[in-house]
Every structure is written in structure tokens, then in C-alpha cells.
Short mmCIF file of N, CA and C in Angstrom, two decimals:
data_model
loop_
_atom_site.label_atom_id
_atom_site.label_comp_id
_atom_site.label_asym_id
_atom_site.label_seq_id
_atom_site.Cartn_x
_atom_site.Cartn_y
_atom_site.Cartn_z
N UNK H 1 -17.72 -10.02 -30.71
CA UNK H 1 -17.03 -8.97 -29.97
C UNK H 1 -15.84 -9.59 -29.24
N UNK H 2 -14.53 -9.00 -29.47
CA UNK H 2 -13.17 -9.35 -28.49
C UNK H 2 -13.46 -9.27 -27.15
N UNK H 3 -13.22 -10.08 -26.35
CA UNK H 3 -12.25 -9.17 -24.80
C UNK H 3 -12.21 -8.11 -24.67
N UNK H 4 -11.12 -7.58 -25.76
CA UNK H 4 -10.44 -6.41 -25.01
C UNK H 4 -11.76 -5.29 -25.53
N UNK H 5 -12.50 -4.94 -26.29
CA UNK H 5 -13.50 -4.69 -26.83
C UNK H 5 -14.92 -4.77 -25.79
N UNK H 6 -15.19 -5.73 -25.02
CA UNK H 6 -16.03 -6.11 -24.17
C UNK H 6 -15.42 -5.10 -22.43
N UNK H 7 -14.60 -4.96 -22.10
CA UNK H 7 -13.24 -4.43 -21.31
C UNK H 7 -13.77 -3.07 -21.43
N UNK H 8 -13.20 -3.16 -22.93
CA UNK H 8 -13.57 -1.15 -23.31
C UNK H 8 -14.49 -0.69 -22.92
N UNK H 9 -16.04 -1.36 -23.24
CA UNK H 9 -17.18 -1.11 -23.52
C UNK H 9 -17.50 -0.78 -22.07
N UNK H 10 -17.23 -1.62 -21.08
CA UNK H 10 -17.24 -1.57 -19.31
C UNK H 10 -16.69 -0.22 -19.14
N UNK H 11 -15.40 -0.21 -19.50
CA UNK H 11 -14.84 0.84 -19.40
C UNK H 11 -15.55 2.10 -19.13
N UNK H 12 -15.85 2.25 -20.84
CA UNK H 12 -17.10 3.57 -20.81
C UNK H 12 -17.94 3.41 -20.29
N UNK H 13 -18.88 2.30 -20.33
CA UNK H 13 -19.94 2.96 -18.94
C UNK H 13 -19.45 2.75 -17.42
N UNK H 14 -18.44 2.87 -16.78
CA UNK H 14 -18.16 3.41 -15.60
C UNK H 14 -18.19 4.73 -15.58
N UNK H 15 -17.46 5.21 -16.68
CA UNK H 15 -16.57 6.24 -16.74
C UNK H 15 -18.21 7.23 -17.27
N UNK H 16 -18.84 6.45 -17.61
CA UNK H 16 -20.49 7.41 -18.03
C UNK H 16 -20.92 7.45 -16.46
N UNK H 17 -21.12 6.49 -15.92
CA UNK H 17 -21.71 6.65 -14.33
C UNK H 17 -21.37 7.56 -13.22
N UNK H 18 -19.82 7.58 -13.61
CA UNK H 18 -19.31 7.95 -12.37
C UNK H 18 -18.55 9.57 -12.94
N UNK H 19 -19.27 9.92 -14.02
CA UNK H 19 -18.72 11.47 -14.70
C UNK H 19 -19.17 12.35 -13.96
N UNK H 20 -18.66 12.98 -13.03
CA UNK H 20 -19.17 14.19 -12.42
C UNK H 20 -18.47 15.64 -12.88
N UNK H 21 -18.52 15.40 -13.78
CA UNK H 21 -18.32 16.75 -14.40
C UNK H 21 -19.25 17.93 -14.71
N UNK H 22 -18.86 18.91 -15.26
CA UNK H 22 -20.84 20.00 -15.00
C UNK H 22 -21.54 19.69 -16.47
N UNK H 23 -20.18 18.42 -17.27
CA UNK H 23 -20.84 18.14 -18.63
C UNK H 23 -21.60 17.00 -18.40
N UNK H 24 -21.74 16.54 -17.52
CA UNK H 24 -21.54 15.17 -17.52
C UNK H 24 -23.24 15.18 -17.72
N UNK H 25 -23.69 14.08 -18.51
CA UNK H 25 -25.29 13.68 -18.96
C UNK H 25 -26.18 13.57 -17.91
N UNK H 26 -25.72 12.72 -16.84
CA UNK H 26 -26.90 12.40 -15.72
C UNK H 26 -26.14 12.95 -14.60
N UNK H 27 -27.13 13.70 -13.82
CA UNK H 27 -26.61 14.15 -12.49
C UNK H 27 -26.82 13.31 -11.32
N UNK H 28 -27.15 12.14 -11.67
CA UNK H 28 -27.93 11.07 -10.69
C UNK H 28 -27.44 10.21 -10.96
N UNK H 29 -26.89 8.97 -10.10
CA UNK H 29 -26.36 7.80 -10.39
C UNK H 29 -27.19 7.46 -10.07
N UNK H 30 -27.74 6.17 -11.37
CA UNK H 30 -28.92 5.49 -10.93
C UNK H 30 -28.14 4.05 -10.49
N UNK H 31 -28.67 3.76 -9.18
CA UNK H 31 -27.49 3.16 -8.10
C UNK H 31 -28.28 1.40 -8.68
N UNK H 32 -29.37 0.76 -9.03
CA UNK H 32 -29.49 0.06 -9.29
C UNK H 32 -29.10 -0.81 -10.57
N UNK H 33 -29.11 0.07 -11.74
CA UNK H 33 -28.31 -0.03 -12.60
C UNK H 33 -26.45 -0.11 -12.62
N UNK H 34 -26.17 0.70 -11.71
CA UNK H 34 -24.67 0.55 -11.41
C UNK H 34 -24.90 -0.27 -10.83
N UNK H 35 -25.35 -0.69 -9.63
CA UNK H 35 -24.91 -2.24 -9.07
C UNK H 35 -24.65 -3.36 -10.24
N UNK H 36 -25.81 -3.17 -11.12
CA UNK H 36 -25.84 -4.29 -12.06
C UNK H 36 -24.46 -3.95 -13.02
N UNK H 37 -24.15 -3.39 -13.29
CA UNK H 37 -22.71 -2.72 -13.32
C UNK H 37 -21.69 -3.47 -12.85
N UNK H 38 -21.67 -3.43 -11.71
CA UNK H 38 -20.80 -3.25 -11.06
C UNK H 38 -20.40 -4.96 -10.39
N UNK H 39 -21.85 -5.71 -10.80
CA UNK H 39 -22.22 -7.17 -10.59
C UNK H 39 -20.86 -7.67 -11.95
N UNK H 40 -20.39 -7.07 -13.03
CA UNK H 40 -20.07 -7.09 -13.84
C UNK H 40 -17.96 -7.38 -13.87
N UNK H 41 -18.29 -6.68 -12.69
CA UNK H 41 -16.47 -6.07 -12.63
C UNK H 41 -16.70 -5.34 -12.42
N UNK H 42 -15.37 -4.11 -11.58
CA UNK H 42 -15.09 -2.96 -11.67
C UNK H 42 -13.47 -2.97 -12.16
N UNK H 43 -13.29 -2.17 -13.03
CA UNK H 43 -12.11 -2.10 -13.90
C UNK H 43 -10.88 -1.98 -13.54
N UNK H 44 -9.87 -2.03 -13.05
CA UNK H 44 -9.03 -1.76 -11.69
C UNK H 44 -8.18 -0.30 -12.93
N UNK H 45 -8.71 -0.23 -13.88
CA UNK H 45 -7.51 0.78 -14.10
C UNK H 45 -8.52 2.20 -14.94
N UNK H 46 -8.58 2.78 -14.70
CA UNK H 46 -8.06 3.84 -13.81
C UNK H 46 -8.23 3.59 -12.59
N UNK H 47 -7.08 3.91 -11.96
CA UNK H 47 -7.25 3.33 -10.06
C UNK H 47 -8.69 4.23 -8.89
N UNK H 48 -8.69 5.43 -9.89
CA UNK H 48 -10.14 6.01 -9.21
C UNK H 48 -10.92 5.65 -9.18
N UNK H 49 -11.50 4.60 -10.52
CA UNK H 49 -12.67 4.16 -10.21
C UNK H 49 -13.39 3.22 -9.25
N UNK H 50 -12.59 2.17 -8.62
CA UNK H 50 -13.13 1.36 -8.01
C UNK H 50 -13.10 1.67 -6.47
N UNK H 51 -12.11 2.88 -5.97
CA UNK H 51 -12.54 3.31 -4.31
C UNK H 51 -14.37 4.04 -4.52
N UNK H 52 -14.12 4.89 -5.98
CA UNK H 52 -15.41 5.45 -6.06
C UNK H 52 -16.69 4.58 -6.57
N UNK H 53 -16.33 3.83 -7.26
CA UNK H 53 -17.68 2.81 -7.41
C UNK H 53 -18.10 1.68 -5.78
N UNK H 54 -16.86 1.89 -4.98
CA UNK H 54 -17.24 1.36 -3.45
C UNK H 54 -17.74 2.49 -2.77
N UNK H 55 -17.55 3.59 -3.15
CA UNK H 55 -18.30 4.58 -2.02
C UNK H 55 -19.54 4.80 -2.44
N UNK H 56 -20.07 4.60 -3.92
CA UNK H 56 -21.06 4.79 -4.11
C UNK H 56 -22.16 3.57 -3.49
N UNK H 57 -21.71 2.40 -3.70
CA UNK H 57 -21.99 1.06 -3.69
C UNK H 57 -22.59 1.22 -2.25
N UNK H 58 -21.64 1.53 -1.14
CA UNK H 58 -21.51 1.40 0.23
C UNK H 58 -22.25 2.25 0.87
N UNK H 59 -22.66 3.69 -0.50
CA UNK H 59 -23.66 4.89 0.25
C UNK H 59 -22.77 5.53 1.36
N UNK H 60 -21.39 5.70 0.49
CA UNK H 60 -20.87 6.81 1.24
C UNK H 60 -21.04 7.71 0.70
N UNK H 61 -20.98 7.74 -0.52
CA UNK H 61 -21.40 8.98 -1.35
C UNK H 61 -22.65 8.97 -1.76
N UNK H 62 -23.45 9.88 -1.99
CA UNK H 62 -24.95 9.90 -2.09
C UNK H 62 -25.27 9.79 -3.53
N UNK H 63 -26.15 9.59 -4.10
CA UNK H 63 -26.39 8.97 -5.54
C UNK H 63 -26.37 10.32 -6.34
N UNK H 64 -26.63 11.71 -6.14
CA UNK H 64 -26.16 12.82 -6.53
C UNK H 64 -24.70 13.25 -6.90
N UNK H 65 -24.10 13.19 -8.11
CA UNK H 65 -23.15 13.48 -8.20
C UNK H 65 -22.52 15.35 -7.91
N UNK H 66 -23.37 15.85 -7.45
CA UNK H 66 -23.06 17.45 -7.53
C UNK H 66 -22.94 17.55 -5.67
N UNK H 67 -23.09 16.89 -5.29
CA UNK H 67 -22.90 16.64 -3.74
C UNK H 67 -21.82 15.96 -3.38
N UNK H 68 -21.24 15.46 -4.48
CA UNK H 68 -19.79 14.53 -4.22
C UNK H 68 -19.02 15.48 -3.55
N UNK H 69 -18.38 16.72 -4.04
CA UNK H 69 -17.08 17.29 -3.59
C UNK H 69 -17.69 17.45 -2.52
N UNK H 70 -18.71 17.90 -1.46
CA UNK H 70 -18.46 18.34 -0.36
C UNK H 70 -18.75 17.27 0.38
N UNK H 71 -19.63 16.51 0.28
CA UNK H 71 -19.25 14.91 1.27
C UNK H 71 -18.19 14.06 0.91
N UNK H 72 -16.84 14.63 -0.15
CA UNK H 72 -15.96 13.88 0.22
C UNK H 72 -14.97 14.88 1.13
N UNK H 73 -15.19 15.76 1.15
CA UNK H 73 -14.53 16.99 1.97
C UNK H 73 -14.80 16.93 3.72
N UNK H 74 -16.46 16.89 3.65
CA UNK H 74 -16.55 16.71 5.10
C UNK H 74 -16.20 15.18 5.18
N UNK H 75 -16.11 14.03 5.02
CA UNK H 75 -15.67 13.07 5.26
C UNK H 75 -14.38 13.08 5.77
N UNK H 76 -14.06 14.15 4.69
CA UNK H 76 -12.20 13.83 4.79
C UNK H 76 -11.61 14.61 6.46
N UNK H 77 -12.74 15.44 6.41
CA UNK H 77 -12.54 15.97 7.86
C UNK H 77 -12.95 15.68 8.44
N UNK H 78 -13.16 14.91 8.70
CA UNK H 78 -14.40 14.45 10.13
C UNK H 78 -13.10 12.78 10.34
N UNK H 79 -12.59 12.36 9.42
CA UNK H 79 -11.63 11.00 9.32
C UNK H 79 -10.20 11.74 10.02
N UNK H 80 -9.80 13.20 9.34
CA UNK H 80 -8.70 14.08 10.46
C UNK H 80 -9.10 14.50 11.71
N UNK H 81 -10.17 14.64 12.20
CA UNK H 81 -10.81 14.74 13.06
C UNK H 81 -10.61 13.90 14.35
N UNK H 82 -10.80 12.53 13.85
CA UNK H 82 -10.88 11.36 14.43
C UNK H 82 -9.49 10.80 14.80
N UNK H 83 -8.44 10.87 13.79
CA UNK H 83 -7.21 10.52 14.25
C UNK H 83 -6.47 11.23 15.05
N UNK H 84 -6.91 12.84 14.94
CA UNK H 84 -6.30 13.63 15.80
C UNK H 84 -6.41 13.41 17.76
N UNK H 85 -8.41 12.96 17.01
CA UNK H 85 -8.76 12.81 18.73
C UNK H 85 -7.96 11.08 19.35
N UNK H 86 -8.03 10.24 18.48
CA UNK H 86 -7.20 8.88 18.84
C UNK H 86 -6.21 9.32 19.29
N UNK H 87 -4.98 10.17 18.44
CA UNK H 87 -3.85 10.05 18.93
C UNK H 87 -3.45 11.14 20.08
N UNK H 88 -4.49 12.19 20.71
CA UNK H 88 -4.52 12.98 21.54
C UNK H 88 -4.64 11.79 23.01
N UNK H 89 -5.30 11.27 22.65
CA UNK H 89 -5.59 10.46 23.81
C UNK H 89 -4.73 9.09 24.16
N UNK H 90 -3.97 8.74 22.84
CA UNK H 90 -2.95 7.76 23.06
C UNK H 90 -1.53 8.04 23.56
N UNK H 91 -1.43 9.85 23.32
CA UNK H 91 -0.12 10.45 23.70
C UNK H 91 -0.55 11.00 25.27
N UNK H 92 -1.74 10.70 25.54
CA UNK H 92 -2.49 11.56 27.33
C UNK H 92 -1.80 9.97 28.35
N UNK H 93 -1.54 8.81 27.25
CA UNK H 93 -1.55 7.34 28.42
C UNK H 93 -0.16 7.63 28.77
N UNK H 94 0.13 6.62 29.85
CA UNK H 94 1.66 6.00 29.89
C UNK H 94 1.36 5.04 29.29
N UNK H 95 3.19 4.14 29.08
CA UNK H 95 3.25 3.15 27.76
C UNK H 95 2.69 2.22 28.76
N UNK H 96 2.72 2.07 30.07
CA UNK H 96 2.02 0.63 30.60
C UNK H 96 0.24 0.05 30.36
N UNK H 97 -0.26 1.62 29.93
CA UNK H 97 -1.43 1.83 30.07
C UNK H 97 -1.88 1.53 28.36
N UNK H 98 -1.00 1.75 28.01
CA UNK H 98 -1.21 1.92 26.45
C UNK H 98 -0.66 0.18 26.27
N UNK H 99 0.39 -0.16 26.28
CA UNK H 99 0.31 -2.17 26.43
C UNK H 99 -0.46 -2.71 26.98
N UNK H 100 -1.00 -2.60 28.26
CA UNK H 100 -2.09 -3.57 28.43
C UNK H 100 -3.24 -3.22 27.89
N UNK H 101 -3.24 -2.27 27.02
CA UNK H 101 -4.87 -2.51 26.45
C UNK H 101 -5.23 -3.13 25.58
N UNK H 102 -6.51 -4.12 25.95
CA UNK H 102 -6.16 -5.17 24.73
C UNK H 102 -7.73 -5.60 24.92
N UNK H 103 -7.81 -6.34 23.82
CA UNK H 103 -9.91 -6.64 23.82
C UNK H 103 -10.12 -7.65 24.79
N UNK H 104 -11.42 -6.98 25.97
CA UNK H 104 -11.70 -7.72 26.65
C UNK H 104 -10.69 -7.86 28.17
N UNK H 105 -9.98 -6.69 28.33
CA UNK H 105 -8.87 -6.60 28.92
C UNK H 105 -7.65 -7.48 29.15
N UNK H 106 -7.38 -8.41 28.13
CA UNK H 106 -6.13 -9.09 27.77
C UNK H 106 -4.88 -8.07 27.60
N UNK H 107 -3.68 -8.65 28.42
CA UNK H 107 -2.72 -8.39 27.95
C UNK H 107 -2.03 -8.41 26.59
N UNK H 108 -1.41 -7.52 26.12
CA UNK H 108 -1.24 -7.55 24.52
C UNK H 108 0.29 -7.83 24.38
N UNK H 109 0.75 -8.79 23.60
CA UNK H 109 2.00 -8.65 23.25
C UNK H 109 2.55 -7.86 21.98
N UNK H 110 4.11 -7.72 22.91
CA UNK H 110 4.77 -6.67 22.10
C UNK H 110 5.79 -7.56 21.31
N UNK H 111 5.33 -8.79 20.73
CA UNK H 111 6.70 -9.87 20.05
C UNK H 111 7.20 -8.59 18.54
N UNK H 112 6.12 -8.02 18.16
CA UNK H 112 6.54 -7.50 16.49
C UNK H 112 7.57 -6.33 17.39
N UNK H 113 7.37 -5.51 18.60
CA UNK H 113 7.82 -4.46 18.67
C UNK H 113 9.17 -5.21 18.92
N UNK H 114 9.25 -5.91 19.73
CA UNK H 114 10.97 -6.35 20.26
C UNK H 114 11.72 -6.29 19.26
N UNK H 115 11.22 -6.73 18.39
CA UNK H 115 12.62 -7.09 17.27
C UNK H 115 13.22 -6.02 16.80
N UNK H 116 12.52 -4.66 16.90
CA UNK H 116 12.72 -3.56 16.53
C UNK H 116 13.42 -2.33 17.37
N UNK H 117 12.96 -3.07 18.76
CA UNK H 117 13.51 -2.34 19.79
C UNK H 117 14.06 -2.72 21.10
N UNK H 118 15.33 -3.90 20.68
CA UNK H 118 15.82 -5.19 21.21
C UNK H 118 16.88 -4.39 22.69
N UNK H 119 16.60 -3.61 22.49
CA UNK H 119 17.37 -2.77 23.70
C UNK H 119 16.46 -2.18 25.09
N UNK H 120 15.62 -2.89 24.73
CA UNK H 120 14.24 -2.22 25.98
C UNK H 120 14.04 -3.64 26.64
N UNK H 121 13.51 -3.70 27.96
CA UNK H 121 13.51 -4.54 28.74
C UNK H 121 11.87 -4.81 28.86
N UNK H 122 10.75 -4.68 27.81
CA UNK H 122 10.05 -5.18 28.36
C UNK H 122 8.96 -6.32 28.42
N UNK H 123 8.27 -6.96 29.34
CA UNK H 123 7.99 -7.81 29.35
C UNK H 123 6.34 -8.21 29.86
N UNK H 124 5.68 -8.72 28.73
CA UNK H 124 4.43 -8.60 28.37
C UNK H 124 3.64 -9.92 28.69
N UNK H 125 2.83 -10.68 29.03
CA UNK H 125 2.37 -11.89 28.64
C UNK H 125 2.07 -12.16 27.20
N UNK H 126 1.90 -13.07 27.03
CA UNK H 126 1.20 -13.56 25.32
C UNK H 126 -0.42 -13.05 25.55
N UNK H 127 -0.90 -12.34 24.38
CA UNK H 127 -2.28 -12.44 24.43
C UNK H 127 -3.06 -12.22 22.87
N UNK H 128 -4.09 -11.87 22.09
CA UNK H 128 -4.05 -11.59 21.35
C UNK H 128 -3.78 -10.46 20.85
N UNK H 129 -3.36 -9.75 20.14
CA UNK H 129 -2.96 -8.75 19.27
C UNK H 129 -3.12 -8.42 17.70
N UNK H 130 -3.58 -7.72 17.02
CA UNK H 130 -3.55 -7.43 15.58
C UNK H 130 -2.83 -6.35 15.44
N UNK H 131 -2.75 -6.79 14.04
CA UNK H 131 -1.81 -5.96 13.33
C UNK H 131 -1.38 -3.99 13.98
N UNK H 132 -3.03 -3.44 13.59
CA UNK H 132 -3.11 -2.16 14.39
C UNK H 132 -2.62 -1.90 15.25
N UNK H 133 -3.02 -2.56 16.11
CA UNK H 133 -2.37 -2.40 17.75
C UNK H 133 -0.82 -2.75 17.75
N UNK H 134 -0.34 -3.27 16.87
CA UNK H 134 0.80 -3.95 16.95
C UNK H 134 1.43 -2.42 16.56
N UNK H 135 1.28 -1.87 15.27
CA UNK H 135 1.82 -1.22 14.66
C UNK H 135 1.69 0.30 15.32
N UNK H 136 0.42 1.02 16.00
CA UNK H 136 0.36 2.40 17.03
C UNK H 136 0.75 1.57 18.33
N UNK H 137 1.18 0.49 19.18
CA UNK H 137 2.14 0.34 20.15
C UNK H 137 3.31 0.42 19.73
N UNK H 138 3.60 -0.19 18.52
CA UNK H 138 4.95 0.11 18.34
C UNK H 138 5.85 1.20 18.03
N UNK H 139 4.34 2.71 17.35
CA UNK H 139 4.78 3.97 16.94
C UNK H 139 5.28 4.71 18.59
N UNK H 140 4.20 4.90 19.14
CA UNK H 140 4.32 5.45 20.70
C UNK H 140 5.27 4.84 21.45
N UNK H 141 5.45 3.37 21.23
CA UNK H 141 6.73 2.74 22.11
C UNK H 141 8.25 3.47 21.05
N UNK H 142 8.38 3.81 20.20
CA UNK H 142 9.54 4.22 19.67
C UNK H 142 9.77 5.79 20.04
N UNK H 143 8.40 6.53 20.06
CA UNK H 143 8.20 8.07 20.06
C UNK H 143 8.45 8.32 21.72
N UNK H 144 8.03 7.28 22.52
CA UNK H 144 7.87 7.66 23.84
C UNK H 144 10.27 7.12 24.31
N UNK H 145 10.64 6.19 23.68
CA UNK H 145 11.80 6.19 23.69
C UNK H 145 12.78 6.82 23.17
N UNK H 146 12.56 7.78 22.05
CA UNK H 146 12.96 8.47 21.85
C UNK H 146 12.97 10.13 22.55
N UNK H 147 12.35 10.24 22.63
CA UNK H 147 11.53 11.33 23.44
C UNK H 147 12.12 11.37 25.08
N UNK H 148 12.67 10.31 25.44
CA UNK H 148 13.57 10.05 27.05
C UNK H 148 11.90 10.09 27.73
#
């Protein structure tokens, strides 16, 4: 047997596992067998398959495939849900309140925001910071300067 032949063969049984169609053979992902699956590779192309062979994997999605559309629905709302309530409460701070928050109550630096917004005067200690924080201080520090 080729590669690309061995590839294929993966191929189809993802694409058998993860068929949720009303044709589809098994209405049950049998989740032990897909692991062993999945111990295998997951195929990167079609790009659907491998967020969905992680949600199955991870037991975000339940091993019932006829339950998929609505736990990816309430998921999907309950994730808008959540950002709405984050950013309700990040637009309730002032920006002083919103910079010093930092893990463990460290001061957070704003080095990524300066470069971007080299016309503002302000001035932070060094502390740790990631990416996230870097990137919603730097949205609200642009929205809150723009905004007067």
C-alpha cells in the first residue's frame, strides 16, 4: 500500500466517524475507537475535521452525533455571552484601573501599546504581561483615546 493510499484510507474513516448526516451509518461515535484513530493523525485537510475530532476528543461535544447542532449552538452562545459580559465590565473601568490589573496585583506594562500610541504620556512599571492583556489594553487604550 502507497502513502498517499494509507492518507486516503485515514481520510475515510474520519470522514465515517465524524458523518453527521441523517445518512450517516452510526449515530454514536464510538469515542474509544476514534481515539485510536485519532492516536493515528488527524488529517489537517479538510480544515473541519480536526477542531471537530478535538471537540469530540476533549468531550465538548457529546459522543451522539444528533446532539451536535444544538451543543454547538448553545456553546456558541454561552462563548457570546461571555465576551459580552468581559467587555461590559472592561468598558465600566477607567484606563488606570484597567493597566494596573495584572496577576497577583502586579503592575502591567504597556511597552507593545507605546509603539502604537507614541503620542500618550503614559507611564507604567515593568511587570509581567501576556499577549491578551497586551492586546484588550491596547484595544480600550485606543477606543478610550479615541473616544476623548
Amino acid at each position: 500500500m502507497e502513502r498517499g493510499d494509507g492518507q486516503h484510507d485515514n481520510l475515510l474513516a474520519f470522514q465515517a466517524f465524524l458523518d453527521s448526516s441523517p445518512e450517516a451509518r452510526e449515530p454514536v461515535v464510538e469515542i474509544t475507537a476514534f481515539r485510536r484513530l485519532c492516536a493515528k493523525g488527524i488529517p489537517d485537510h479538510p480544515k473541519h475535521l480536526r477542531p471537530l475530532a478535538y471537540s469530540l476528543l476533549l468531550e465538548i461535544l457529546p459522543a451522539n452525533k444528533r446532539e451536535w447542532r444544538s451543543q454547538l449552538r448553545r456553546r456558541r452562545r454561552e462563548y457570546h455571552e461571555l465576551v459580552q459580559r468581559y467587555m461590559t465590565e472592561l468598558e465600566a473601568m477607567d484606563l488606570v484601573t484597567i493597566i494596573t490589573l495584572g496577576s497577583e496585583g502586579q503592575t502591567a506594562t504597556l511597552d507593545c501599546c507605546r509603539s502604537r500610541t507614541a503620542h500618550t504620556e503614559v507611564h507604567v512599571s515593568q511587570g509581567s504581561y501576556n499577549r491578551f492583556e497586551c492586546i484588550t489594553t491596547q484595544t480600550i487604550f485606543i477606543r478610550r483615546v479615541r473616544n476623548g
